[in-house]
mmCIF file of C-alpha atoms and ligand atoms in Angstrom:
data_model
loop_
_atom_site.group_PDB
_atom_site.id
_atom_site.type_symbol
_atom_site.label_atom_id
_atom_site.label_comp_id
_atom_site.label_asym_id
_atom_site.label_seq_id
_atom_site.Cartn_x
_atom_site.Cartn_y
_atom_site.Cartn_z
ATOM 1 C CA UNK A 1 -7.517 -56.761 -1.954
ATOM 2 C CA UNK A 2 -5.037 -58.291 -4.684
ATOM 3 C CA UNK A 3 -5.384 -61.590 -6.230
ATOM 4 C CA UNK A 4 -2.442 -63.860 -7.248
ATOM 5 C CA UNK A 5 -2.774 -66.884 -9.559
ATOM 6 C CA UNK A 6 -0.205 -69.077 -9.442
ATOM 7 C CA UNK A 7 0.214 -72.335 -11.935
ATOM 8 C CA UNK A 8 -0.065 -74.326 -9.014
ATOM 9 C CA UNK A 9 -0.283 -74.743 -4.820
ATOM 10 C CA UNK A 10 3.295 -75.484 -4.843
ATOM 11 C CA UNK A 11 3.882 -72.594 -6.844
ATOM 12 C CA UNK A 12 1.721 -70.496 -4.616
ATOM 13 C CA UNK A 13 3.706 -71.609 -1.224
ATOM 14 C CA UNK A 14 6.777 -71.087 -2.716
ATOM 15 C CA UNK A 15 5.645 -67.255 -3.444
ATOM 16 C CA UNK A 16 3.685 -66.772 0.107
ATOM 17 C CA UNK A 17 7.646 -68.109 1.734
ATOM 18 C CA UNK A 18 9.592 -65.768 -0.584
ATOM 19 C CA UNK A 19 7.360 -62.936 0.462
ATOM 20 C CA UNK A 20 7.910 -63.715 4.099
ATOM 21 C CA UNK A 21 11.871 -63.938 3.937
ATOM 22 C CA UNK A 22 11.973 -61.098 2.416
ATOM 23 C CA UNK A 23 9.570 -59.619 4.920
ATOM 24 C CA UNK A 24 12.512 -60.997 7.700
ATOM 25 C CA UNK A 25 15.163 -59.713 5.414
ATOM 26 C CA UNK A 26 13.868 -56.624 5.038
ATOM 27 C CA UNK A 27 12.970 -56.004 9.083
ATOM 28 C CA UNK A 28 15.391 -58.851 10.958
ATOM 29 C CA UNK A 29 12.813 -58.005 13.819
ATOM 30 C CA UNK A 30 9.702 -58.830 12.547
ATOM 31 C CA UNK A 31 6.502 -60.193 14.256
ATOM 32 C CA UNK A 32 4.977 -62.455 12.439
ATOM 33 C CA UNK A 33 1.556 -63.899 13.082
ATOM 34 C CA UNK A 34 1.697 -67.292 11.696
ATOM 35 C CA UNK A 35 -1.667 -69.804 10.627
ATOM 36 C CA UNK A 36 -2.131 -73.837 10.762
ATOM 37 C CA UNK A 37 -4.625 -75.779 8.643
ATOM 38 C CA UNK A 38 -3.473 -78.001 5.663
ATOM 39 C CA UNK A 39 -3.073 -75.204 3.155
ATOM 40 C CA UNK A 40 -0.558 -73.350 5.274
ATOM 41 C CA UNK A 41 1.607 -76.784 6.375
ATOM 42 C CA UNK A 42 3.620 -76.404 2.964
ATOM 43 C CA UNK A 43 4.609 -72.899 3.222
ATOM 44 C CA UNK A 44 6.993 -74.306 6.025
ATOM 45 C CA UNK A 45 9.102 -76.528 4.442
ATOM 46 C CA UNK A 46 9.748 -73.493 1.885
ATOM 47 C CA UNK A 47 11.103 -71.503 4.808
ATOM 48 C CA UNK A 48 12.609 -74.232 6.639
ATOM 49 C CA UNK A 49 14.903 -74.714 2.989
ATOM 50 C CA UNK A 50 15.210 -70.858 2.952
ATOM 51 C CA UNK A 51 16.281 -70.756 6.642
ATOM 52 C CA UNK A 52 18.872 -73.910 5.604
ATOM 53 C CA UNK A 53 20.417 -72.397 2.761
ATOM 54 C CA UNK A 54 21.095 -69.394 4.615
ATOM 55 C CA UNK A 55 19.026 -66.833 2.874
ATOM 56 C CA UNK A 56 16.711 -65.698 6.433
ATOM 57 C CA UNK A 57 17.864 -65.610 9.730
ATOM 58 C CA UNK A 58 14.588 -66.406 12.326
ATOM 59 C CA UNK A 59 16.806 -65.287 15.689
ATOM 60 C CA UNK A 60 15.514 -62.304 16.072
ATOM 61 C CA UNK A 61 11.900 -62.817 14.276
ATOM 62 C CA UNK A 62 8.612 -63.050 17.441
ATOM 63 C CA UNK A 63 5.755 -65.126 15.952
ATOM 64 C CA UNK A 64 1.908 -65.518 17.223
ATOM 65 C CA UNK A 65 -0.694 -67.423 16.079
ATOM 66 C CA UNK A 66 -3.914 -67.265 15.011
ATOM 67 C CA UNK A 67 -5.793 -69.620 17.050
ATOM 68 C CA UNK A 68 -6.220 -73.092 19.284
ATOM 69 C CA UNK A 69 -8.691 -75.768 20.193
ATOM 70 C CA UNK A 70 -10.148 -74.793 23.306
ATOM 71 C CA UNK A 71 -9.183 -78.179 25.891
ATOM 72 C CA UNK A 72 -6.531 -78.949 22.999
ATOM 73 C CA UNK A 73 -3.161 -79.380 25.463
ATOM 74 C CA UNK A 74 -0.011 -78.145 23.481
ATOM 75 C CA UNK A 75 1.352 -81.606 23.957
ATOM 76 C CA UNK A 76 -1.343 -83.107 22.408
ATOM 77 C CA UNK A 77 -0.183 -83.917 18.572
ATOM 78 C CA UNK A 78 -2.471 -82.223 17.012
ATOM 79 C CA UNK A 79 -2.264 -78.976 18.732
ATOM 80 C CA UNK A 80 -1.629 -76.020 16.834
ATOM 81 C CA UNK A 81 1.749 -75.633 19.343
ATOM 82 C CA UNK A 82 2.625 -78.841 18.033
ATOM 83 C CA UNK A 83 2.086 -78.389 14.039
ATOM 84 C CA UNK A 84 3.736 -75.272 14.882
ATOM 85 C CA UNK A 85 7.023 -76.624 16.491
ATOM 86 C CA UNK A 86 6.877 -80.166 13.760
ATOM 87 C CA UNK A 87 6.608 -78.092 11.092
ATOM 88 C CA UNK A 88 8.596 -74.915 11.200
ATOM 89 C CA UNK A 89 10.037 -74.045 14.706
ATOM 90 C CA UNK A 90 12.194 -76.790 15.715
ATOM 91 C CA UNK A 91 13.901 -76.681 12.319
ATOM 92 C CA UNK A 92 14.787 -72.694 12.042
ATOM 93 C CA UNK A 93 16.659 -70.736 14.792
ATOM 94 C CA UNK A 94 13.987 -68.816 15.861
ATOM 95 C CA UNK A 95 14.076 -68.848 19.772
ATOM 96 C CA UNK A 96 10.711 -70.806 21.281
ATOM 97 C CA UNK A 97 10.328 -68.034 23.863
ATOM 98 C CA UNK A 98 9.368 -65.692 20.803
ATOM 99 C CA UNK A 99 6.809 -67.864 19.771
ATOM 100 C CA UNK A 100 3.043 -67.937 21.042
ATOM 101 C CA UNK A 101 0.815 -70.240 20.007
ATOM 102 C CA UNK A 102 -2.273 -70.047 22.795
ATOM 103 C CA UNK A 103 -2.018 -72.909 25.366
ATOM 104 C CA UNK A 104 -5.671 -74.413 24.882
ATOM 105 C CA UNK A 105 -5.766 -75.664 28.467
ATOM 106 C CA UNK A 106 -5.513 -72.640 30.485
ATOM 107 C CA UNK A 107 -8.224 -70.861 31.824
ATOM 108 C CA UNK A 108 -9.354 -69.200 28.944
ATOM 109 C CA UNK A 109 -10.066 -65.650 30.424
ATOM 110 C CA UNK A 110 -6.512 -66.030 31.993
ATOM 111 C CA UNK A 111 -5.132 -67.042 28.081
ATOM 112 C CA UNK A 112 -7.548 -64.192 25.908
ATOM 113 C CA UNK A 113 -5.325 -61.676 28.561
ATOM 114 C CA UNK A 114 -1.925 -63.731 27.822
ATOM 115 C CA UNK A 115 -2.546 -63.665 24.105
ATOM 116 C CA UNK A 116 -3.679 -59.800 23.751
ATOM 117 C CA UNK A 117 -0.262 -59.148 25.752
ATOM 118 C CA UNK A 118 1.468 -60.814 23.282
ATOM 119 C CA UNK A 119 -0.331 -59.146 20.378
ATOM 120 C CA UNK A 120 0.058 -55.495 21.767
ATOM 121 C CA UNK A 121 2.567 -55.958 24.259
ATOM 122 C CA UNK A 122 5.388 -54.617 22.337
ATOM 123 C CA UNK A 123 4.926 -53.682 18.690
ATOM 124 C CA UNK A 124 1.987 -54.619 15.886
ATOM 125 C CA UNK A 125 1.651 -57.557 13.813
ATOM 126 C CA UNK A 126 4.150 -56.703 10.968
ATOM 127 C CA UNK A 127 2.440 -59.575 8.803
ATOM 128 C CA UNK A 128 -0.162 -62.162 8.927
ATOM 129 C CA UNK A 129 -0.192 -65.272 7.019
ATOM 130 C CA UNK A 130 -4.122 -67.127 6.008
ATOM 131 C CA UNK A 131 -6.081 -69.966 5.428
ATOM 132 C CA UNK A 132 -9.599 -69.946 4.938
ATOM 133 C CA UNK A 133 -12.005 -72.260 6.161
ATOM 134 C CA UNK A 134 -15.057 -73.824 4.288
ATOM 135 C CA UNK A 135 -16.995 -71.623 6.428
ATOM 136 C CA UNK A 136 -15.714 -68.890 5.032
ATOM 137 C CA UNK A 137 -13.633 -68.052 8.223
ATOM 138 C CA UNK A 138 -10.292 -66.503 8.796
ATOM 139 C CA UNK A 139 -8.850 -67.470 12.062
ATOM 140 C CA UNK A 140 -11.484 -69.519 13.836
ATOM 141 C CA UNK A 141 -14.162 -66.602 13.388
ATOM 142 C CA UNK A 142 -17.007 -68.164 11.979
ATOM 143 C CA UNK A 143 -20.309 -66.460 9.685
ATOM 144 C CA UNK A 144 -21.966 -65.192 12.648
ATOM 145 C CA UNK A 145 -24.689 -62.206 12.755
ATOM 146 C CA UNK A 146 -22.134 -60.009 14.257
ATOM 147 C CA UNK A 147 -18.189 -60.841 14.019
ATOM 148 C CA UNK A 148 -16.003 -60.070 17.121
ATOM 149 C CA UNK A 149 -13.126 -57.729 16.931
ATOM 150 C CA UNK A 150 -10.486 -58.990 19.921
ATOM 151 C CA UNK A 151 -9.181 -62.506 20.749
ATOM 152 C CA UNK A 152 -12.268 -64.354 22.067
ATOM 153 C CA UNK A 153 -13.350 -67.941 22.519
ATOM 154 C CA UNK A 154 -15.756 -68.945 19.526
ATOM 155 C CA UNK A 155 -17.942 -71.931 18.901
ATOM 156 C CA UNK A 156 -16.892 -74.026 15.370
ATOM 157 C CA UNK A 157 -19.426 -74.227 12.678
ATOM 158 C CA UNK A 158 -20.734 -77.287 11.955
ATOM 159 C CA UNK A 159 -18.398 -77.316 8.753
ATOM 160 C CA UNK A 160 -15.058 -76.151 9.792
ATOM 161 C CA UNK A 161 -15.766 -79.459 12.835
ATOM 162 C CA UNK A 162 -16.575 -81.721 9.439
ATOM 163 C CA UNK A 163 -13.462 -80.505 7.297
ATOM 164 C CA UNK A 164 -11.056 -80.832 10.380
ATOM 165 C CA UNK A 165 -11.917 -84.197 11.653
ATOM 166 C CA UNK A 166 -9.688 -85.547 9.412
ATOM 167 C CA UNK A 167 -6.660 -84.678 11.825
ATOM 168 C CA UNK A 168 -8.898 -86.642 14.502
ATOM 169 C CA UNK A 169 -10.846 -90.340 15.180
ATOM 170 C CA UNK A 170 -13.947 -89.361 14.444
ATOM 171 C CA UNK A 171 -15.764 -85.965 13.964
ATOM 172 C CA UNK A 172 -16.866 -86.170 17.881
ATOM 173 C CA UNK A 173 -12.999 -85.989 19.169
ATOM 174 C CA UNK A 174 -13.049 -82.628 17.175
ATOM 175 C CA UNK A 175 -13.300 -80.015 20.375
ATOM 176 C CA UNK A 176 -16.997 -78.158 19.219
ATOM 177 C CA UNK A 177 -14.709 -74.509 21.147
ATOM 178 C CA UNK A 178 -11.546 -72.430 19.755
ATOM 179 C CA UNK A 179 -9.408 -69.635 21.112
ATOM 180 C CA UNK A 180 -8.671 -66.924 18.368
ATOM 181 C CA UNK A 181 -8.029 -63.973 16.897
ATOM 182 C CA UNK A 182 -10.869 -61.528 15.864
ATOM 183 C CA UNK A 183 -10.736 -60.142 12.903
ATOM 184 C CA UNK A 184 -9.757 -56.791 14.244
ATOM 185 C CA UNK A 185 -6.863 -58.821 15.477
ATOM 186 C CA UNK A 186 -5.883 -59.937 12.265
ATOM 187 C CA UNK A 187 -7.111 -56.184 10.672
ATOM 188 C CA UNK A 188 -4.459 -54.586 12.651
ATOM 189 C CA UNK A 189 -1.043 -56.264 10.811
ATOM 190 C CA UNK A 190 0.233 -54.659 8.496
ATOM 191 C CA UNK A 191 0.673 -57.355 5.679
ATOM 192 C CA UNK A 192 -1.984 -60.191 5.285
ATOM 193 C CA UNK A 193 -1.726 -63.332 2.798
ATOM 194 C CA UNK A 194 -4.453 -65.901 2.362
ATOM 195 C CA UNK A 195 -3.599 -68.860 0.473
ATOM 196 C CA UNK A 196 -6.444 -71.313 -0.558
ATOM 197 C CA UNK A 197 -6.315 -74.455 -2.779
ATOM 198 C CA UNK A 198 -8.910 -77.362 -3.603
ATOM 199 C CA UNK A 199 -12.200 -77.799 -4.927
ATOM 200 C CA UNK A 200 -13.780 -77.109 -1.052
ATOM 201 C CA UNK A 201 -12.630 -73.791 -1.130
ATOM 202 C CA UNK A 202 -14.379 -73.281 -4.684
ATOM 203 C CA UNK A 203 -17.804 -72.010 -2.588
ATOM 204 C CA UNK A 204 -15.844 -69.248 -0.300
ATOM 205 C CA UNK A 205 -13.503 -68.206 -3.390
ATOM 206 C CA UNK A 206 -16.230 -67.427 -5.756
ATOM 207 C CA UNK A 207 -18.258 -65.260 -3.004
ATOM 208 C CA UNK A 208 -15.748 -63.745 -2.065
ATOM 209 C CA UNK A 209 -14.688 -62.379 -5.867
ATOM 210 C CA UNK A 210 -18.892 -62.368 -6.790
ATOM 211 C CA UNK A 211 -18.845 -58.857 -5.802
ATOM 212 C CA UNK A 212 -17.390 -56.011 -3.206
ATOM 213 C CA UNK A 213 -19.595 -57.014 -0.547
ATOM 214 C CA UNK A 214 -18.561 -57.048 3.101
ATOM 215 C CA UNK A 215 -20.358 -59.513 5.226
ATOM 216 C CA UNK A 216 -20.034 -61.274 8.425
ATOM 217 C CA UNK A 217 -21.574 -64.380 6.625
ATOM 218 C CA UNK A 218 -18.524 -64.331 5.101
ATOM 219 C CA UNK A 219 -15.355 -63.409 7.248
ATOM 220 C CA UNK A 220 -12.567 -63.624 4.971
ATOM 221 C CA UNK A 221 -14.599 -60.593 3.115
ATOM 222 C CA UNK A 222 -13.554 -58.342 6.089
ATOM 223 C CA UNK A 223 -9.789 -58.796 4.134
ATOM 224 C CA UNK A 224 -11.362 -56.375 1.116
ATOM 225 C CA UNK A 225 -11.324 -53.671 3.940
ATOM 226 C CA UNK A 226 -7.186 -54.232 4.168
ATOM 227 C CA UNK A 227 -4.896 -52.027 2.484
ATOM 228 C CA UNK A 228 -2.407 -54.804 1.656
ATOM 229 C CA UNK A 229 -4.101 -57.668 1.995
ATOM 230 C CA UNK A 230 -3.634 -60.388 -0.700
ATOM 231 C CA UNK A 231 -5.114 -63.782 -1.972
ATOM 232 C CA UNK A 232 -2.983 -66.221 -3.365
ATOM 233 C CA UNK A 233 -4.700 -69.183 -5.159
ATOM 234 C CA UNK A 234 -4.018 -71.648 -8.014
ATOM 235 C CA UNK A 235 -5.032 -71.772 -11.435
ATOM 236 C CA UNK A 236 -7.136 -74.754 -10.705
ATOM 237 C CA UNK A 237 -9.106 -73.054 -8.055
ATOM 238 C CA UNK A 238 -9.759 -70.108 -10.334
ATOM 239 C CA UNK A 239 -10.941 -72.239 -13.458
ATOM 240 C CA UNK A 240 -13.317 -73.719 -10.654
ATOM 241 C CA UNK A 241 -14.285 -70.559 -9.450
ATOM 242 C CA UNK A 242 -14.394 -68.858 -12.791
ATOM 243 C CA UNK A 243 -11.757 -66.522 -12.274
ATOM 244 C CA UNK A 244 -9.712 -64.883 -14.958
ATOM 245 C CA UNK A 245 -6.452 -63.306 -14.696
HETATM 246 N N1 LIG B 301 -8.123 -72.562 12.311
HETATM 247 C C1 LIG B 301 -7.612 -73.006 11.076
HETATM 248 C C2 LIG B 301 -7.710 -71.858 10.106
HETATM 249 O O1 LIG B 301 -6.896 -70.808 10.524
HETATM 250 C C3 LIG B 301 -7.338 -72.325 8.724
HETATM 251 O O2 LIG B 301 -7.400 -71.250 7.858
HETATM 252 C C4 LIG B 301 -8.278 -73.381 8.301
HETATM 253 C C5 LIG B 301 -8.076 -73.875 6.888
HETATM 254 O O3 LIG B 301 -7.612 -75.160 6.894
HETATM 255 P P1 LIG B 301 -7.195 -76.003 5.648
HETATM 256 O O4 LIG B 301 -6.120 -75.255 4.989
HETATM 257 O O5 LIG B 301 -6.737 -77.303 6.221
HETATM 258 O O6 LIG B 301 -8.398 -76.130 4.803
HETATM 259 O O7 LIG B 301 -8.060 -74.451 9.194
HETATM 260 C C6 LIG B 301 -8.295 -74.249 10.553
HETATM 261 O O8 LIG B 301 -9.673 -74.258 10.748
#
């Protein structure tokens, strides 16, 4: 697992989007699996300027993402579908029908089959992009006794409900069910980047650099089992986490 430390979070989504167009440069076909989550939102606007200034071309890139509310409709405005299209895919020319983000209103037996075909239908993931949660999760796959490899339905910590309820009323319009991912899932593309920020990530940064231990209590440590997986944080977050480099 590398670490990056950049001077700041800007810094660091400005490095995570360069990394991805040239990723698309590099293979014009790419698959991308894409993440939401605050931390993520401003690596868009970094490839939505790339994209603009004509430095990556999206037509031919297919995307999937990591994960949904379970009951969430894609219509809704905070559904991942929607961040998704607000935020990157209405403003590139990638075409929507290469784009999955799991419909949280389906059946979800009927949507875990939709969203393996889409993962293993064709080709691998060529690259995954990261948050983490406070939890310590990757995806929505929570510290658990046992992790789960495929895409499954999995019930949100008590935490990652907490931290996310700011996109909602109240903490109790926060759906307590996701669709997403398993870390096997997210194992199996080739490329990973995490990027974390902010003092609440300070806990989950600092375990996962205390030592080389693997642990489902922590599932971002499944990442140190990656052969190119890197972690992209800010100075700040290191000082906090006392992290040289
Ligand atoms: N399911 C997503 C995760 O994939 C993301 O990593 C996490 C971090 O979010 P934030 O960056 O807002 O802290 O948010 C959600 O829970």
């Amino acid at each position: 697992m590398k670490l990056i430390i950049t001077n700041s979070y800007e810094e660091s989504c400005k490095y995570v989007a360069q990394e991805m167009v040239s990723l698309v440069n590099a293979n014009p076909v790419a698959k991308l699996g894409l993440a939401t989550g605050g931390t993520a939102e401003q690596v868009y606007p970094h490839l939505v300027k790339a994209y603009q200034d004509g430095k990556v071309d999206f037509s031919n890139v297919t995307t999937v993402n990591l994960d949904e509310y379970l009951g969430m409709s894609p219509d809704n405005p905070v559904s991942y579908r929607k961040c998704m299209d607000n935020w990157f895919f209405d403003h590139v020319n990638i075409k929507k029908e290469n784009t999955y983000v799991a419909s949280g209103l389906n059946d979800p037996q009927a949507e875990i089959k939709t969203f393996n075909q889409k993962l293993y239908g064709d080709k691998l993931l060529d690259f995954q992009l990261l948050g983490v949660g406070v939890s310590g999760h990757i995806g929505f796959n929570e510290p658990s006794a046992v992790l789960t490899a495929g895409v499954h339905i999995e019930e949100l910590d008590e935490s990652t409900i907490q931290a996310n309820s700011r996109y909602f009323d109240s903490p109790a319009d926060v759906p307590t069910k996701s669709i997403t991912m398993g870390v096997g899932d997210i194992m199996k593309a080739s490329k990973i980047i995490l990027i974390a920020t902010g003092d609440s990530k300070q806990p989950v940064i600092s375990k996962l650099f205390a030592d080389d231990s693997v642990s489902s209590d922590l599932p971002v440590s499944v990442l140190k089992l990656h052969r190119d997986a890197t972690i992209v944080i800010d100075r700040a977050l290191a000082d906090k986490c006392g992290i040289k480099g």
